[in-house]
Amino acid sequence: MLDTAPRLFAAVQVCGDGAEDFDGWVVAWGLVDSDGPTHGVGIDGRTRMTLASPERVVRHFARQSGITARLVWLVQPGAAAIDRADAA
């Protein structure tokens, strides 16, 4: 059951990458379906996309000079668990 659950991620923009005082912020949230499609939504709610991979969503937010973007997974694969008492 858990192997078909979508995985959640954030697209994070980073300014000053590599310096001691770099700064980063979340620009989009997304999920990856177990069968492939990736859905991303910008935090402003105006940007919505369905692409082939989470990396393509992140690439969309790395187009500004001096800004890079990173993919941040919210949970490692297989980290979720089912509490049998709650499932009943």
PDB file of N, CA and C in Angstrom:
ATOM      1  N   MET A   1       0.818  -1.189   0.000  1.00  0.00           N
ATOM      2  CA  MET A   1       0.000   0.000   0.000  1.00  0.00           C
ATOM      3  C   MET A   1       0.869   1.262   0.000  1.00  0.00           C
ATOM      4  N   LEU A   2       1.865   1.350   0.861  1.00  0.00           N
ATOM      5  CA  LEU A   2       2.692   2.548   0.931  1.00  0.00           C
ATOM      6  C   LEU A   2       3.582   2.725  -0.295  1.00  0.00           C
ATOM      7  N   ASP A   3       3.862   1.627  -1.019  1.00  0.00           N
ATOM      8  CA  ASP A   3       4.724   1.744  -2.190  1.00  0.00           C
ATOM      9  C   ASP A   3       4.048   2.482  -3.340  1.00  0.00           C
ATOM     10  N   THR A   4       2.734   2.703  -3.290  1.00  0.00           N
ATOM     11  CA  THR A   4       2.039   3.457  -4.324  1.00  0.00           C
ATOM     12  C   THR A   4       1.690   4.879  -3.885  1.00  0.00           C
ATOM     13  N   ALA A   5       2.030   5.250  -2.659  1.00  0.00           N
ATOM     14  CA  ALA A   5       1.740   6.606  -2.168  1.00  0.00           C
ATOM     15  C   ALA A   5       2.610   7.620  -2.895  1.00  0.00           C
ATOM     16  N   PRO A   6       2.066   8.804  -3.221  1.00  0.00           N
ATOM     17  CA  PRO A   6       2.899   9.830  -3.851  1.00  0.00           C
ATOM     18  C   PRO A   6       3.963  10.348  -2.883  1.00  0.00           C
ATOM     19  N   ARG A   7       5.105  10.760  -3.421  1.00  0.00           N
ATOM     20  CA  ARG A   7       6.177  11.352  -2.615  1.00  0.00           C
ATOM     21  C   ARG A   7       6.070  12.871  -2.703  1.00  0.00           C
ATOM     22  N   LEU A   8       6.271  13.540  -1.585  1.00  0.00           N
ATOM     23  CA  LEU A   8       6.176  14.997  -1.511  1.00  0.00           C
ATOM     24  C   LEU A   8       7.560  15.631  -1.554  1.00  0.00           C
ATOM     25  N   PHE A   9       7.652  16.787  -2.220  1.00  0.00           N
ATOM     26  CA  PHE A   9       8.922  17.496  -2.291  1.00  0.00           C
ATOM     27  C   PHE A   9       8.697  19.005  -2.312  1.00  0.00           C
ATOM     28  N   ALA A  10       9.771  19.740  -2.098  1.00  0.00           N
ATOM     29  CA  ALA A  10       9.760  21.194  -2.212  1.00  0.00           C
ATOM     30  C   ALA A  10      10.810  21.595  -3.230  1.00  0.00           C
ATOM     31  N   ALA A  11      10.517  22.643  -3.983  1.00  0.00           N
ATOM     32  CA  ALA A  11      11.518  23.290  -4.829  1.00  0.00           C
ATOM     33  C   ALA A  11      11.992  24.508  -4.041  1.00  0.00           C
ATOM     34  N   VAL A  12      13.290  24.584  -3.804  1.00  0.00           N
ATOM     35  CA  VAL A  12      13.868  25.631  -2.971  1.00  0.00           C
ATOM     36  C   VAL A  12      14.846  26.452  -3.802  1.00  0.00           C
ATOM     37  N   GLN A  13      14.647  27.770  -3.845  1.00  0.00           N
ATOM     38  CA  GLN A  13      15.601  28.655  -4.497  1.00  0.00           C
ATOM     39  C   GLN A  13      16.659  29.066  -3.488  1.00  0.00           C
ATOM     40  N   VAL A  14      17.899  29.167  -3.970  1.00  0.00           N
ATOM     41  CA  VAL A  14      19.026  29.520  -3.112  1.00  0.00           C
ATOM     42  C   VAL A  14      19.792  30.668  -3.757  1.00  0.00           C
ATOM     43  N   CYS A  15      20.099  31.675  -2.948  1.00  0.00           N
ATOM     44  CA  CYS A  15      20.894  32.821  -3.381  1.00  0.00           C
ATOM     45  C   CYS A  15      22.208  32.787  -2.619  1.00  0.00           C
ATOM     46  N   GLY A  16      23.322  32.994  -3.303  1.00  0.00           N
ATOM     47  CA  GLY A  16      24.614  32.986  -2.638  1.00  0.00           C
ATOM     48  C   GLY A  16      25.106  31.591  -2.332  1.00  0.00           C
ATOM     49  N   ASP A  17      24.712  30.619  -3.126  1.00  0.00           N
ATOM     50  CA  ASP A  17      25.101  29.224  -2.912  1.00  0.00           C
ATOM     51  C   ASP A  17      26.626  29.105  -2.830  1.00  0.00           C
ATOM     52  N   GLY A  18      27.109  28.452  -1.808  1.00  0.00           N
ATOM     53  CA  GLY A  18      28.534  28.256  -1.618  1.00  0.00           C
ATOM     54  C   GLY A  18      29.156  29.243  -0.637  1.00  0.00           C
ATOM     55  N   ALA A  19      28.486  30.337  -0.359  1.00  0.00           N
ATOM     56  CA  ALA A  19      28.989  31.314   0.604  1.00  0.00           C
ATOM     57  C   ALA A  19      28.490  30.965   1.997  1.00  0.00           C
ATOM     58  N   GLU A  20      29.148  31.508   3.005  1.00  0.00           N
ATOM     59  CA  GLU A  20      28.733  31.248   4.389  1.00  0.00           C
ATOM     60  C   GLU A  20      27.349  31.798   4.691  1.00  0.00           C
ATOM     61  N   ASP A  21      26.966  32.861   4.003  1.00  0.00           N
ATOM     62  CA  ASP A  21      25.703  33.532   4.324  1.00  0.00           C
ATOM     63  C   ASP A  21      24.624  33.314   3.263  1.00  0.00           C
ATOM     64  N   PHE A  22      24.628  32.131   2.629  1.00  0.00           N
ATOM     65  CA  PHE A  22      23.607  31.894   1.605  1.00  0.00           C
ATOM     66  C   PHE A  22      22.218  31.830   2.238  1.00  0.00           C
ATOM     67  N   ASP A  23      21.217  32.102   1.415  1.00  0.00           N
ATOM     68  CA  ASP A  23      19.836  32.139   1.890  1.00  0.00           C
ATOM     69  C   ASP A  23      18.979  31.309   0.942  1.00  0.00           C
ATOM     70  N   GLY A  24      17.956  30.645   1.465  1.00  0.00           N
ATOM     71  CA  GLY A  24      17.077  29.836   0.640  1.00  0.00           C
ATOM     72  C   GLY A  24      15.637  29.955   1.081  1.00  0.00           C
ATOM     73  N   TRP A  25      14.714  29.672   0.172  1.00  0.00           N
ATOM     74  CA  TRP A  25      13.295  29.766   0.452  1.00  0.00           C
ATOM     75  C   TRP A  25      12.533  28.811  -0.465  1.00  0.00           C
ATOM     76  N   VAL A  26      11.421  28.314   0.017  1.00  0.00           N
ATOM     77  CA  VAL A  26      10.573  27.407  -0.757  1.00  0.00           C
ATOM     78  C   VAL A  26       9.792  28.225  -1.778  1.00  0.00           C
ATOM     79  N   VAL A  27       9.817  27.788  -3.046  1.00  0.00           N
ATOM     80  CA  VAL A  27       9.071  28.466  -4.101  1.00  0.00           C
ATOM     81  C   VAL A  27       7.944  27.601  -4.654  1.00  0.00           C
ATOM     82  N   ALA A  28       7.983  26.286  -4.384  1.00  0.00           N
ATOM     83  CA  ALA A  28       6.930  25.398  -4.885  1.00  0.00           C
ATOM     84  C   ALA A  28       6.891  24.119  -4.062  1.00  0.00           C
ATOM     85  N   TRP A  29       5.719  23.521  -4.043  1.00  0.00           N
ATOM     86  CA  TRP A  29       5.515  22.205  -3.436  1.00  0.00           C
ATOM     87  C   TRP A  29       5.092  21.267  -4.550  1.00  0.00           C
ATOM     88  N   GLY A  30       5.416  19.995  -4.404  1.00  0.00           N
ATOM     89  CA  GLY A  30       5.033  19.061  -5.437  1.00  0.00           C
ATOM     90  C   GLY A  30       4.867  17.654  -4.919  1.00  0.00           C
ATOM     91  N   LEU A  31       4.311  16.813  -5.784  1.00  0.00           N
ATOM     92  CA  LEU A  31       4.202  15.393  -5.477  1.00  0.00           C
ATOM     93  C   LEU A  31       4.425  14.593  -6.738  1.00  0.00           C
ATOM     94  N   VAL A  32       4.985  13.407  -6.532  1.00  0.00           N
ATOM     95  CA  VAL A  32       5.291  12.487  -7.620  1.00  0.00           C
ATOM     96  C   VAL A  32       4.404  11.269  -7.453  1.00  0.00           C
ATOM     97  N   ASP A  33       3.591  10.993  -8.464  1.00  0.00           N
ATOM     98  CA  ASP A  33       2.760   9.795  -8.442  1.00  0.00           C
ATOM     99  C   ASP A  33       3.631   8.562  -8.612  1.00  0.00           C
ATOM    100  N   SER A  34       3.182   7.436  -8.087  1.00  0.00           N
ATOM    101  CA  SER A  34       3.954   6.196  -8.198  1.00  0.00           C
ATOM    102  C   SER A  34       4.110   5.752  -9.646  1.00  0.00           C
ATOM    103  N   ASP A  35       3.197   6.161 -10.525  1.00  0.00           N
ATOM    104  CA  ASP A  35       3.283   5.740 -11.924  1.00  0.00           C
ATOM    105  C   ASP A  35       3.945   6.782 -12.819  1.00  0.00           C
ATOM    106  N   GLY A  36       4.529   7.845 -12.241  1.00  0.00           N
ATOM    107  CA  GLY A  36       5.332   8.725 -13.066  1.00  0.00           C
ATOM    108  C   GLY A  36       5.085  10.213 -13.042  1.00  0.00           C
ATOM    109  N   PRO A  37       3.882  10.717 -13.319  1.00  0.00           N
ATOM    110  CA  PRO A  37       3.740  12.156 -13.447  1.00  0.00           C
ATOM    111  C   PRO A  37       4.109  12.905 -12.160  1.00  0.00           C
ATOM    112  N   THR A  38       4.653  14.094 -12.346  1.00  0.00           N
ATOM    113  CA  THR A  38       5.022  14.962 -11.228  1.00  0.00           C
ATOM    114  C   THR A  38       4.176  16.220 -11.311  1.00  0.00           C
ATOM    115  N   HIS A  39       3.583  16.611 -10.193  1.00  0.00           N
ATOM    116  CA  HIS A  39       2.738  17.803 -10.136  1.00  0.00           C
ATOM    117  C   HIS A  39       3.410  18.823  -9.227  1.00  0.00           C
ATOM    118  N   GLY A  40       3.515  20.058  -9.712  1.00  0.00           N
ATOM    119  CA  GLY A  40       4.117  21.116  -8.920  1.00  0.00           C
ATOM    120  C   GLY A  40       3.201  22.327  -8.857  1.00  0.00           C
ATOM    121  N   VAL A  41       3.198  23.007  -7.714  1.00  0.00           N
ATOM    122  CA  VAL A  41       2.397  24.215  -7.524  1.00  0.00           C
ATOM    123  C   VAL A  41       3.273  25.255  -6.848  1.00  0.00           C
ATOM    124  N   GLY A  42       3.400  26.421  -7.475  1.00  0.00           N
ATOM    125  CA  GLY A  42       4.155  27.509  -6.880  1.00  0.00           C
ATOM    126  C   GLY A  42       3.465  28.003  -5.625  1.00  0.00           C
ATOM    127  N   ILE A  43       4.229  28.556  -4.691  1.00  0.00           N
ATOM    128  CA  ILE A  43       3.615  28.989  -3.435  1.00  0.00           C
ATOM    129  C   ILE A  43       2.641  30.140  -3.633  1.00  0.00           C
ATOM    130  N   ASP A  44       2.743  30.844  -4.764  1.00  0.00           N
ATOM    131  CA  ASP A  44       1.779  31.905  -5.045  1.00  0.00           C
ATOM    132  C   ASP A  44       0.456  31.354  -5.580  1.00  0.00           C
ATOM    133  N   GLY A  45       0.416  30.063  -5.903  1.00  0.00           N
ATOM    134  CA  GLY A  45      -0.802  29.426  -6.405  1.00  0.00           C
ATOM    135  C   GLY A  45      -1.055  29.649  -7.883  1.00  0.00           C
ATOM    136  N   ARG A  46      -0.288  30.515  -8.527  1.00  0.00           N
ATOM    137  CA  ARG A  46      -0.504  30.815  -9.945  1.00  0.00           C
ATOM    138  C   ARG A  46       0.235  29.849 -10.861  1.00  0.00           C
ATOM    139  N   THR A  47       1.363  29.327 -10.418  1.00  0.00           N
ATOM    140  CA  THR A  47       2.148  28.417 -11.233  1.00  0.00           C
ATOM    141  C   THR A  47       1.753  26.988 -10.898  1.00  0.00           C
ATOM    142  N   ARG A  48       1.230  26.287 -11.899  1.00  0.00           N
ATOM    143  CA  ARG A  48       0.839  24.886 -11.752  1.00  0.00           C
ATOM    144  C   ARG A  48       1.383  24.138 -12.951  1.00  0.00           C
ATOM    145  N   MET A  49       1.982  22.987 -12.690  1.00  0.00           N
ATOM    146  CA  MET A  49       2.564  22.232 -13.791  1.00  0.00           C
ATOM    147  C   MET A  49       2.503  20.734 -13.539  1.00  0.00           C
ATOM    148  N   THR A  50       2.446  19.988 -14.616  1.00  0.00           N
ATOM    149  CA  THR A  50       2.575  18.538 -14.577  1.00  0.00           C
ATOM    150  C   THR A  50       3.680  18.192 -15.554  1.00  0.00           C
ATOM    151  N   LEU A  51       4.760  17.641 -15.020  1.00  0.00           N
ATOM    152  CA  LEU A  51       5.942  17.352 -15.826  1.00  0.00           C
ATOM    153  C   LEU A  51       6.391  15.911 -15.609  1.00  0.00           C
ATOM    154  N   ALA A  52       7.458  15.525 -16.293  1.00  0.00           N
ATOM    155  CA  ALA A  52       7.927  14.142 -16.251  1.00  0.00           C
ATOM    156  C   ALA A  52       8.694  13.798 -14.981  1.00  0.00           C
ATOM    157  N   SER A  53       9.256  14.804 -14.292  1.00  0.00           N
ATOM    158  CA  SER A  53      10.077  14.499 -13.120  1.00  0.00           C
ATOM    159  C   SER A  53      10.137  15.698 -12.177  1.00  0.00           C
ATOM    160  N   PRO A  54      10.462  15.464 -10.899  1.00  0.00           N
ATOM    161  CA  PRO A  54      10.629  16.570  -9.955  1.00  0.00           C
ATOM    162  C   PRO A  54      11.781  17.494 -10.359  1.00  0.00           C
ATOM    163  N   GLU A  55      12.814  16.942 -10.972  1.00  0.00           N
ATOM    164  CA  GLU A  55      13.948  17.751 -11.407  1.00  0.00           C
ATOM    165  C   GLU A  55      13.530  18.797 -12.437  1.00  0.00           C
ATOM    166  N   ARG A  56      12.568  18.463 -13.267  1.00  0.00           N
ATOM    167  CA  ARG A  56      12.071  19.437 -14.257  1.00  0.00           C
ATOM    168  C   ARG A  56      11.273  20.552 -13.591  1.00  0.00           C
ATOM    169  N   VAL A  57      10.563  20.234 -12.534  1.00  0.00           N
ATOM    170  CA  VAL A  57       9.857  21.276 -11.775  1.00  0.00           C
ATOM    171  C   VAL A  57      10.884  22.232 -11.174  1.00  0.00           C
ATOM    172  N   VAL A  58      11.901  21.688 -10.550  1.00  0.00           N
ATOM    173  CA  VAL A  58      12.946  22.509  -9.928  1.00  0.00           C
ATOM    174  C   VAL A  58      13.664  23.353 -10.978  1.00  0.00           C
ATOM    175  N   ARG A  59      13.961  22.776 -12.120  1.00  0.00           N
ATOM    176  CA  ARG A  59      14.644  23.507 -13.196  1.00  0.00           C
ATOM    177  C   ARG A  59      13.859  24.751 -13.607  1.00  0.00           C
ATOM    178  N   HIS A  60      12.539  24.676 -13.558  1.00  0.00           N
ATOM    179  CA  HIS A  60      11.688  25.819 -13.906  1.00  0.00           C
ATOM    180  C   HIS A  60      11.988  27.030 -13.009  1.00  0.00           C
ATOM    181  N   PHE A  61      12.400  26.797 -11.774  1.00  0.00           N
ATOM    182  CA  PHE A  61      12.637  27.880 -10.817  1.00  0.00           C
ATOM    183  C   PHE A  61      14.110  28.282 -10.723  1.00  0.00           C
ATOM    184  N   ALA A  62      14.951  27.769 -11.610  1.00  0.00           N
ATOM    185  CA  ALA A  62      16.388  28.073 -11.575  1.00  0.00           C
ATOM    186  C   ALA A  62      16.798  28.970 -12.737  1.00  0.00           C
ATOM    187  N   ARG A  63      15.900  29.755 -13.238  1.00  0.00           N
ATOM    188  CA  ARG A  63      16.163  30.533 -14.449  1.00  0.00           C
ATOM    189  C   ARG A  63      16.656  31.952 -14.186  1.00  0.00           C
ATOM    190  N   GLN A  64      16.782  32.361 -12.943  1.00  0.00           N
ATOM    191  CA  GLN A  64      17.213  33.724 -12.632  1.00  0.00           C
ATOM    192  C   GLN A  64      18.717  33.770 -12.397  1.00  0.00           C
ATOM    193  N   SER A  65      19.341  34.847 -12.805  1.00  0.00           N
ATOM    194  CA  SER A  65      20.775  35.022 -12.600  1.00  0.00           C
ATOM    195  C   SER A  65      21.090  35.101 -11.104  1.00  0.00           C
ATOM    196  N   GLY A  66      22.087  34.338 -10.663  1.00  0.00           N
ATOM    197  CA  GLY A  66      22.490  34.356  -9.264  1.00  0.00           C
ATOM    198  C   GLY A  66      21.630  33.505  -8.346  1.00  0.00           C
ATOM    199  N   ILE A  67      20.627  32.820  -8.918  1.00  0.00           N
ATOM    200  CA  ILE A  67      19.715  31.984  -8.143  1.00  0.00           C
ATOM    201  C   ILE A  67      19.848  30.548  -8.637  1.00  0.00           C
ATOM    202  N   THR A  68      19.997  29.617  -7.718  1.00  0.00           N
ATOM    203  CA  THR A  68      19.951  28.204  -8.065  1.00  0.00           C
ATOM    204  C   THR A  68      18.715  27.615  -7.403  1.00  0.00           C
ATOM    205  N   ALA A  69      18.342  26.427  -7.816  1.00  0.00           N
ATOM    206  CA  ALA A  69      17.183  25.767  -7.221  1.00  0.00           C
ATOM    207  C   ALA A  69      17.572  24.346  -6.847  1.00  0.00           C
ATOM    208  N   ARG A  70      16.986  23.871  -5.767  1.00  0.00           N
ATOM    209  CA  ARG A  70      17.270  22.522  -5.261  1.00  0.00           C
ATOM    210  C   ARG A  70      15.985  21.762  -5.024  1.00  0.00           C
ATOM    211  N   LEU A  71      16.100  20.455  -5.128  1.00  0.00           N
ATOM    212  CA  LEU A  71      15.010  19.539  -4.836  1.00  0.00           C
ATOM    213  C   LEU A  71      15.189  19.050  -3.401  1.00  0.00           C
ATOM    214  N   VAL A  72      14.152  19.213  -2.583  1.00  0.00           N
ATOM    215  CA  VAL A  72      14.206  18.768  -1.190  1.00  0.00           C
ATOM    216  C   VAL A  72      13.045  17.801  -0.967  1.00  0.00           C
ATOM    217  N   TRP A  73      13.379  16.529  -0.686  1.00  0.00           N
ATOM    218  CA  TRP A  73      12.355  15.520  -0.400  1.00  0.00           C
ATOM    219  C   TRP A  73      11.896  15.683   1.034  1.00  0.00           C
ATOM    220  N   LEU A  74      10.585  15.606   1.275  1.00  0.00           N
ATOM    221  CA  LEU A  74      10.049  15.795   2.620  1.00  0.00           C
ATOM    222  C   LEU A  74      10.128  14.531   3.455  1.00  0.00           C
ATOM    223  N   VAL A  75      10.096  13.368   2.827  1.00  0.00           N
ATOM    224  CA  VAL A  75      10.184  12.094   3.537  1.00  0.00           C
ATOM    225  C   VAL A  75      10.983  11.131   2.674  1.00  0.00           C
ATOM    226  N   GLN A  76      11.855  10.362   3.290  1.00  0.00           N
ATOM    227  CA  GLN A  76      12.617   9.351   2.566  1.00  0.00           C
ATOM    228  C   GLN A  76      11.682   8.225   2.111  1.00  0.00           C
ATOM    229  N   PRO A  77      11.963   7.584   0.973  1.00  0.00           N
ATOM    230  CA  PRO A  77      11.119   6.456   0.549  1.00  0.00           C
ATOM    231  C   PRO A  77      11.060   5.384   1.613  1.00  0.00           C
ATOM    232  N   GLY A  78       9.884   4.869   1.874  1.00  0.00           N
ATOM    233  CA  GLY A  78       9.707   3.810   2.846  1.00  0.00           C
ATOM    234  C   GLY A  78       9.690   4.283   4.289  1.00  0.00           C
ATOM    235  N   ALA A  79       9.770   5.618   4.526  1.00  0.00           N
ATOM    236  CA  ALA A  79       9.808   6.120   5.903  1.00  0.00           C
ATOM    237  C   ALA A  79       8.430   6.181   6.534  1.00  0.00           C
ATOM    238  N   ALA A  80       7.394   6.191   5.731  1.00  0.00           N
ATOM    239  CA  ALA A  80       6.036   6.228   6.295  1.00  0.00           C
ATOM    240  C   ALA A  80       5.693   4.890   6.921  1.00  0.00           C
ATOM    241  N   ALA A  81       4.802   4.933   7.884  1.00  0.00           N
ATOM    242  CA  ALA A  81       4.382   3.696   8.570  1.00  0.00           C
ATOM    243  C   ALA A  81       2.889   3.757   8.820  1.00  0.00           C
ATOM    244  N   ILE A  82       2.301   2.605   8.938  1.00  0.00           N
ATOM    245  CA  ILE A  82       0.872   2.516   9.230  1.00  0.00           C
ATOM    246  C   ILE A  82       0.724   2.122  10.687  1.00  0.00           C
ATOM    247  N   ASP A  83      -0.045   2.891  11.434  1.00  0.00           N
ATOM    248  CA  ASP A  83      -0.363   2.544  12.816  1.00  0.00           C
ATOM    249  C   ASP A  83      -1.593   1.648  12.758  1.00  0.00           C
ATOM    250  N   ARG A  84      -1.410   0.400  13.027  1.00  0.00           N
ATOM    251  CA  ARG A  84      -2.503  -0.589  12.896  1.00  0.00           C
ATOM    252  C   ARG A  84      -3.712  -0.225  13.765  1.00  0.00           C
ATOM    253  N   ALA A  85      -3.513   0.372  14.922  1.00  0.00           N
ATOM    254  CA  ALA A  85      -4.632   0.746  15.805  1.00  0.00           C
ATOM    255  C   ALA A  85      -5.490   1.828  15.138  1.00  0.00           C
ATOM    256  N   ASP A  86      -4.846   2.793  14.458  1.00  0.00           N
ATOM    257  CA  ASP A  86      -5.584   3.861  13.792  1.00  0.00           C
ATOM    258  C   ASP A  86      -6.274   3.392  12.519  1.00  0.00           C
ATOM    259  N   ALA A  87      -5.767   2.344  11.900  1.00  0.00           N
ATOM    260  CA  ALA A  87      -6.320   1.858  10.649  1.00  0.00           C
ATOM    261  C   ALA A  87      -7.647   1.133  10.839  1.00  0.00           C
ATOM    262  N   ALA A  88      -7.944   0.678  12.031  1.00  0.00           N
ATOM    263  CA  ALA A  88      -9.168  -0.099  12.268  1.00  0.00           C
ATOM    264  C   ALA A  88     -10.404   0.748  12.318  1.00  0.00           C
TER     265      ALA A  88
END
